[in-house]
CSV table of C-alpha atoms in Angstrom, one decimal:
chain,number,residue,atom,x,y,z
A,225,UNK,CA,98.2,79.4,142.4
A,226,UNK,CA,100.3,76.3,142.5
A,227,UNK,CA,97.2,74.1,142.6
A,228,UNK,CA,96.3,75.4,139.2
A,229,UNK,CA,99.4,74.1,137.5
A,230,UNK,CA,98.8,71.2,135.3
A,231,UNK,CA,99.7,69.5,132.0
A,232,UNK,CA,96.7,69.1,129.7
A,233,UNK,CA,96.6,66.5,126.9
A,234,UNK,CA,93.9,67.0,124.3
A,235,UNK,CA,93.1,65.5,120.9
A,236,UNK,CA,91.7,67.4,118.0
A,237,UNK,CA,91.1,65.1,115.1
A,238,UNK,CA,94.5,63.7,114.1
A,239,UNK,CA,96.4,66.2,116.2
A,240,UNK,CA,97.4,65.6,119.9
A,241,UNK,CA,98.0,68.8,121.9
A,242,UNK,CA,100.1,69.0,125.1
A,243,UNK,CA,99.5,72.3,126.9
A,244,UNK,CA,101.6,73.7,129.8
A,245,UNK,CA,99.0,75.3,131.9
A,246,UNK,CA,100.5,77.3,134.8
A,247,UNK,CA,99.5,80.8,134.0
A,248,UNK,CA,100.3,82.2,137.4
A,249,UNK,CA,104.0,81.4,136.8
A,250,UNK,CA,104.2,82.0,133.1
A,251,UNK,CA,103.6,78.3,132.5
A,252,UNK,CA,106.7,77.2,134.5
A,253,UNK,CA,106.9,73.5,134.4
A,254,UNK,CA,106.4,71.9,137.8
A,255,UNK,CA,107.7,68.4,138.7
A,256,UNK,CA,104.3,66.9,138.3
A,257,UNK,CA,104.0,68.5,134.9
A,258,UNK,CA,107.3,67.0,133.9
A,259,UNK,CA,106.1,63.6,135.2
A,260,UNK,CA,102.9,63.9,133.2
A,261,UNK,CA,104.6,64.3,129.8
A,262,UNK,CA,105.6,60.6,129.3
A,263,UNK,CA,102.1,59.2,130.0
A,264,UNK,CA,100.6,61.9,127.8
A,265,UNK,CA,102.9,61.0,125.0
A,266,UNK,CA,102.4,57.3,125.6
A,267,UNK,CA,98.6,57.8,125.1
A,268,UNK,CA,99.2,59.7,121.9
A,269,UNK,CA,101.7,57.1,120.7
A,270,UNK,CA,99.2,54.3,121.3
A,271,UNK,CA,96.4,56.1,119.5
A,272,UNK,CA,96.4,55.3,115.8
A,273,UNK,CA,94.2,58.3,115.1
A,274,UNK,CA,96.8,60.7,116.4
A,275,UNK,CA,99.4,61.4,113.7
A,276,UNK,CA,101.2,64.5,115.0
A,277,UNK,CA,101.6,66.1,118.4
A,278,UNK,CA,101.9,69.9,119.2
A,279,UNK,CA,103.2,71.4,122.4
A,280,UNK,CA,102.1,74.9,123.5
A,281,UNK,CA,101.7,77.1,126.6
A,282,UNK,CA,98.3,78.2,127.8
A,283,UNK,CA,97.4,81.8,126.9
A,284,UNK,CA,99.5,84.3,125.0
A,285,UNK,CA,102.3,85.2,127.5
A,286,UNK,CA,104.6,82.1,127.5
A,287,UNK,CA,105.3,78.8,126.1
A,288,UNK,CA,107.1,77.9,129.3
A,289,UNK,CA,109.2,80.1,131.5
A,290,UNK,CA,111.4,77.2,132.5
A,291,UNK,CA,111.3,74.6,135.3
A,292,UNK,CA,109.4,75.9,138.3
A,293,UNK,CA,112.3,77.0,140.5
A,294,UNK,CA,110.0,77.8,143.4
A,295,UNK,CA,110.0,74.0,143.9
A,296,UNK,CA,113.8,73.6,143.9
A,297,UNK,CA,114.4,74.1,147.6
A,298,UNK,CA,112.1,71.1,148.3
A,299,UNK,CA,112.5,69.0,145.2
A,300,UNK,CA,116.3,69.4,144.9
A,301,UNK,CA,117.1,69.5,148.6
A,302,UNK,CA,120.1,67.1,148.3
A,303,UNK,CA,122.1,65.3,145.7
A,304,UNK,CA,119.7,62.3,145.6
A,305,UNK,CA,116.6,64.4,145.2
A,306,UNK,CA,118.3,66.6,142.6
A,307,UNK,CA,119.3,63.5,140.6
A,308,UNK,CA,115.8,62.2,140.6
A,309,UNK,CA,114.5,65.6,139.5
A,310,UNK,CA,117.0,65.8,136.7
A,311,UNK,CA,116.2,62.2,135.6
A,312,UNK,CA,112.5,63.1,135.5
A,313,UNK,CA,113.3,66.0,133.1
A,314,UNK,CA,115.4,63.7,130.9
A,315,UNK,CA,112.6,61.1,130.7
A,316,UNK,CA,110.2,63.7,129.6
A,317,UNK,CA,112.5,64.9,126.8
A,318,UNK,CA,113.0,61.3,125.7
A,319,UNK,CA,109.3,60.7,125.5
A,320,UNK,CA,109.1,63.4,122.9
A,321,UNK,CA,112.3,62.5,121.0
A,322,UNK,CA,111.5,58.8,120.9
A,323,UNK,CA,107.9,59.1,119.8
A,324,UNK,CA,107.3,57.6,116.4
A,325,UNK,CA,105.2,60.6,115.5
A,326,UNK,CA,106.4,64.2,114.6
A,327,UNK,CA,106.3,66.5,117.6
A,328,UNK,CA,106.1,70.3,117.1
A,329,UNK,CA,106.5,73.2,119.5
A,330,UNK,CA,104.3,76.3,119.0
A,331,UNK,CA,106.0,79.0,120.9
A,332,UNK,CA,104.4,82.3,122.1
A,333,UNK,CA,106.2,84.7,124.5
A,334,UNK,CA,108.7,83.4,127.0
A,335,UNK,CA,110.6,80.1,126.2
A,336,UNK,CA,113.3,80.0,128.9
A,337,UNK,CA,115.5,77.4,130.6
A,338,UNK,CA,113.6,74.2,130.9
A,339,UNK,CA,111.0,75.5,128.5
A,340,UNK,CA,113.6,75.8,125.8
A,341,UNK,CA,115.0,72.4,126.8
A,342,UNK,CA,111.6,70.8,126.2
A,343,UNK,CA,111.2,72.7,122.9
A,344,UNK,CA,114.5,71.4,121.7
A,345,UNK,CA,113.3,67.9,122.3
A,346,UNK,CA,110.6,68.5,119.7
A,347,UNK,CA,111.2,67.8,116.0
A,348,UNK,CA,110.1,71.3,114.8
A,349,UNK,CA,109.8,74.7,116.5
A,350,UNK,CA,107.7,77.6,115.3
A,351,UNK,CA,107.4,80.9,117.2
A,352,UNK,CA,105.5,84.2,117.1
A,353,UNK,CA,107.4,87.4,116.5
A,354,UNK,CA,107.2,88.4,120.1
A,355,UNK,CA,108.8,85.2,121.4
A,356,UNK,CA,111.9,85.4,123.5
A,357,UNK,CA,114.5,82.7,124.4
A,358,UNK,CA,117.2,82.2,127.0
A,359,UNK,CA,118.9,79.7,129.2
A,360,UNK,CA,119.8,81.6,132.4
A,361,UNK,CA,121.6,78.7,134.0
A,362,UNK,CA,124.8,80.7,134.4
A,363,UNK,CA,123.0,83.6,136.1
A,364,UNK,CA,121.1,81.3,138.5
A,365,UNK,CA,123.9,78.9,139.3
A,366,UNK,CA,121.7,75.9,138.3
A,367,UNK,CA,123.2,73.1,136.2
A,368,UNK,CA,121.7,72.5,132.8
A,369,UNK,CA,121.6,68.8,131.9
A,370,UNK,CA,124.0,67.1,129.5
A,371,UNK,CA,121.2,65.7,127.4
A,372,UNK,CA,119.6,69.1,126.9
A,373,UNK,CA,122.9,70.7,126.2
A,374,UNK,CA,123.6,68.1,123.5
A,375,UNK,CA,120.3,68.9,121.8
A,376,UNK,CA,121.2,72.6,122.0
A,377,UNK,CA,124.6,72.1,120.3
A,378,UNK,CA,123.0,69.8,117.7
A,379,UNK,CA,120.5,72.6,116.9
A,380,UNK,CA,122.6,75.7,116.9
A,381,UNK,CA,126.2,74.6,116.8
A,382,UNK,CA,128.8,74.9,119.5
A,383,UNK,CA,129.6,78.6,118.9
A,384,UNK,CA,126.1,79.8,119.4
A,385,UNK,CA,125.5,77.3,122.2
A,386,UNK,CA,128.6,78.7,124.0
A,387,UNK,CA,127.1,82.2,123.9
A,388,UNK,CA,123.7,81.1,125.0
A,389,UNK,CA,125.0,79.1,127.9
A,390,UNK,CA,127.9,81.4,129.1
A,391,UNK,CA,126.0,84.7,128.8
A,392,UNK,CA,122.5,83.7,129.8
A,393,UNK,CA,121.2,86.5,127.7
A,394,UNK,CA,117.8,86.7,126.1
A,395,UNK,CA,117.3,86.4,122.4
A,396,UNK,CA,114.4,87.7,120.2
A,397,UNK,CA,112.6,85.7,117.6
A,398,UNK,CA,114.7,86.9,114.7
A,399,UNK,CA,117.9,86.0,116.5
A,400,UNK,CA,116.5,82.6,117.4
A,401,UNK,CA,115.7,82.0,113.8
A,402,UNK,CA,119.2,83.1,112.6
A,403,UNK,CA,120.9,80.7,114.9
A,404,UNK,CA,118.6,77.7,114.3
A,405,UNK,CA,116.7,77.6,117.5
A,406,UNK,CA,113.4,77.8,115.6
A,407,UNK,CA,112.4,76.8,112.1
A,408,UNK,CA,110.3,79.8,111.3
A,409,UNK,CA,109.0,83.1,112.8
A,410,UNK,CA,105.3,84.0,112.2
A,411,UNK,CA,103.4,87.1,113.1
A,412,UNK,CA,101.8,86.4,116.5
A,413,UNK,CA,98.3,86.5,115.0
A,414,UNK,CA,99.2,83.9,112.4
A,415,UNK,CA,101.1,81.4,114.5
A,416,UNK,CA,98.4,79.1,115.6
A,417,UNK,CA,96.8,78.9,112.2
A,418,UNK,CA,100.1,78.2,110.6
A,419,UNK,CA,101.1,75.5,113.1
A,420,UNK,CA,97.6,73.8,112.9
A,421,UNK,CA,97.8,73.7,109.1
A,422,UNK,CA,101.4,72.3,109.2
A,423,UNK,CA,100.3,69.7,111.8
A,424,UNK,CA,97.4,68.7,109.5
A,425,UNK,CA,99.8,68.4,106.6
A,426,UNK,CA,102.2,66.2,108.6
A,427,UNK,CA,99.3,64.0,109.7
A,428,UNK,CA,98.7,63.3,106.0
A,429,UNK,CA,102.3,62.3,105.3
A,430,UNK,CA,103.6,58.7,105.2
A,431,UNK,CA,103.9,57.8,108.9
A,432,UNK,CA,106.5,55.0,108.5
A,433,UNK,CA,108.8,57.3,106.5
A,434,UNK,CA,108.5,60.1,109.1
A,435,UNK,CA,109.3,57.6,111.9
A,436,UNK,CA,112.3,56.3,110.0
A,437,UNK,CA,113.6,59.8,109.2
A,438,UNK,CA,113.2,61.0,112.8
A,439,UNK,CA,115.0,57.9,114.2
A,440,UNK,CA,117.8,58.3,111.7
A,441,UNK,CA,118.3,62.0,112.5
A,442,UNK,CA,118.2,61.3,116.3
A,443,UNK,CA,120.8,58.5,116.0
A,444,UNK,CA,123.1,61.0,114.2
A,445,UNK,CA,123.0,63.7,116.9
A,446,UNK,CA,122.9,61.5,120.1
A,447,UNK,CA,126.4,61.1,121.5
A,448,UNK,CA,127.7,57.6,122.2
A,449,UNK,CA,130.3,58.7,124.8
A,450,UNK,CA,130.1,58.4,128.5
A,451,UNK,CA,129.3,61.8,129.9
A,452,UNK,CA,129.3,60.8,133.6
A,453,UNK,CA,132.1,63.2,134.3
A,454,UNK,CA,130.2,66.1,132.8
A,455,UNK,CA,127.1,65.2,134.8
A,456,UNK,CA,129.2,65.2,138.0
A,457,UNK,CA,130.6,68.6,137.2
A,458,UNK,CA,127.1,70.0,136.7
A,459,UNK,CA,126.0,68.6,140.0
A,460,UNK,CA,129.0,70.3,141.7
A,461,UNK,CA,127.8,73.6,140.4
A,462,UNK,CA,124.7,73.4,142.5
A,463,UNK,CA,126.9,73.2,145.7
A,464,UNK,CA,129.2,76.0,144.8
A,465,UNK,CA,129.3,79.6,145.9
A,466,UNK,CA,127.8,80.5,142.5
A,467,UNK,CA,124.4,80.1,144.2
A,468,UNK,CA,125.2,82.8,146.7
A,469,UNK,CA,125.8,85.4,144.0
A,470,UNK,CA,123.2,84.5,141.4
């Protein structure tokens, strides 16, 4: 099943599609899939015919059910390996955030942990009515990166972010909409048609204006402080007894 996991990058007219394709594990994102995001985005960024990019999961069950934790024993075996793994995730997020082109997340089904982290790196998020969201870091004893946490707080505010992070509970689509995790909820059967139409509309907008707007908004929400102490605290979580009781 692991050999089937891959990230697909496809172009349809002016729209680039990035597809998490790991159906055996509900589109959990493997390290190789994380690594494939920056070159996929670089290809779309360099293609003048691509005016908008959409992320989705393969099939109907999940956008992405998080990072593939079955790899963690090997990929995060020690502090150095864990640091490299986390950096790979940050680089993937930045590839989406720093793209000059608008990036959308089309969310069906499960959008959990690292899946929600990557969705939050997109400019816009639209989900089907059956979508569900969670960051189960507190239940798993696995640190959730400072960069991703900042995007979460910027999207939903600190009060909702505290509940999401401290409880680890799952939220339905309507709750996600109310707190600002997504921009709109669509009936499942209408989601793809809506997102495709919106992407086409964005592709016809003024690209320089969209780039400038995206850059300006990002500069307002990205912190300028040194969060090295917070990063160190998160890394300590992974060595604590929390892992024994998760």
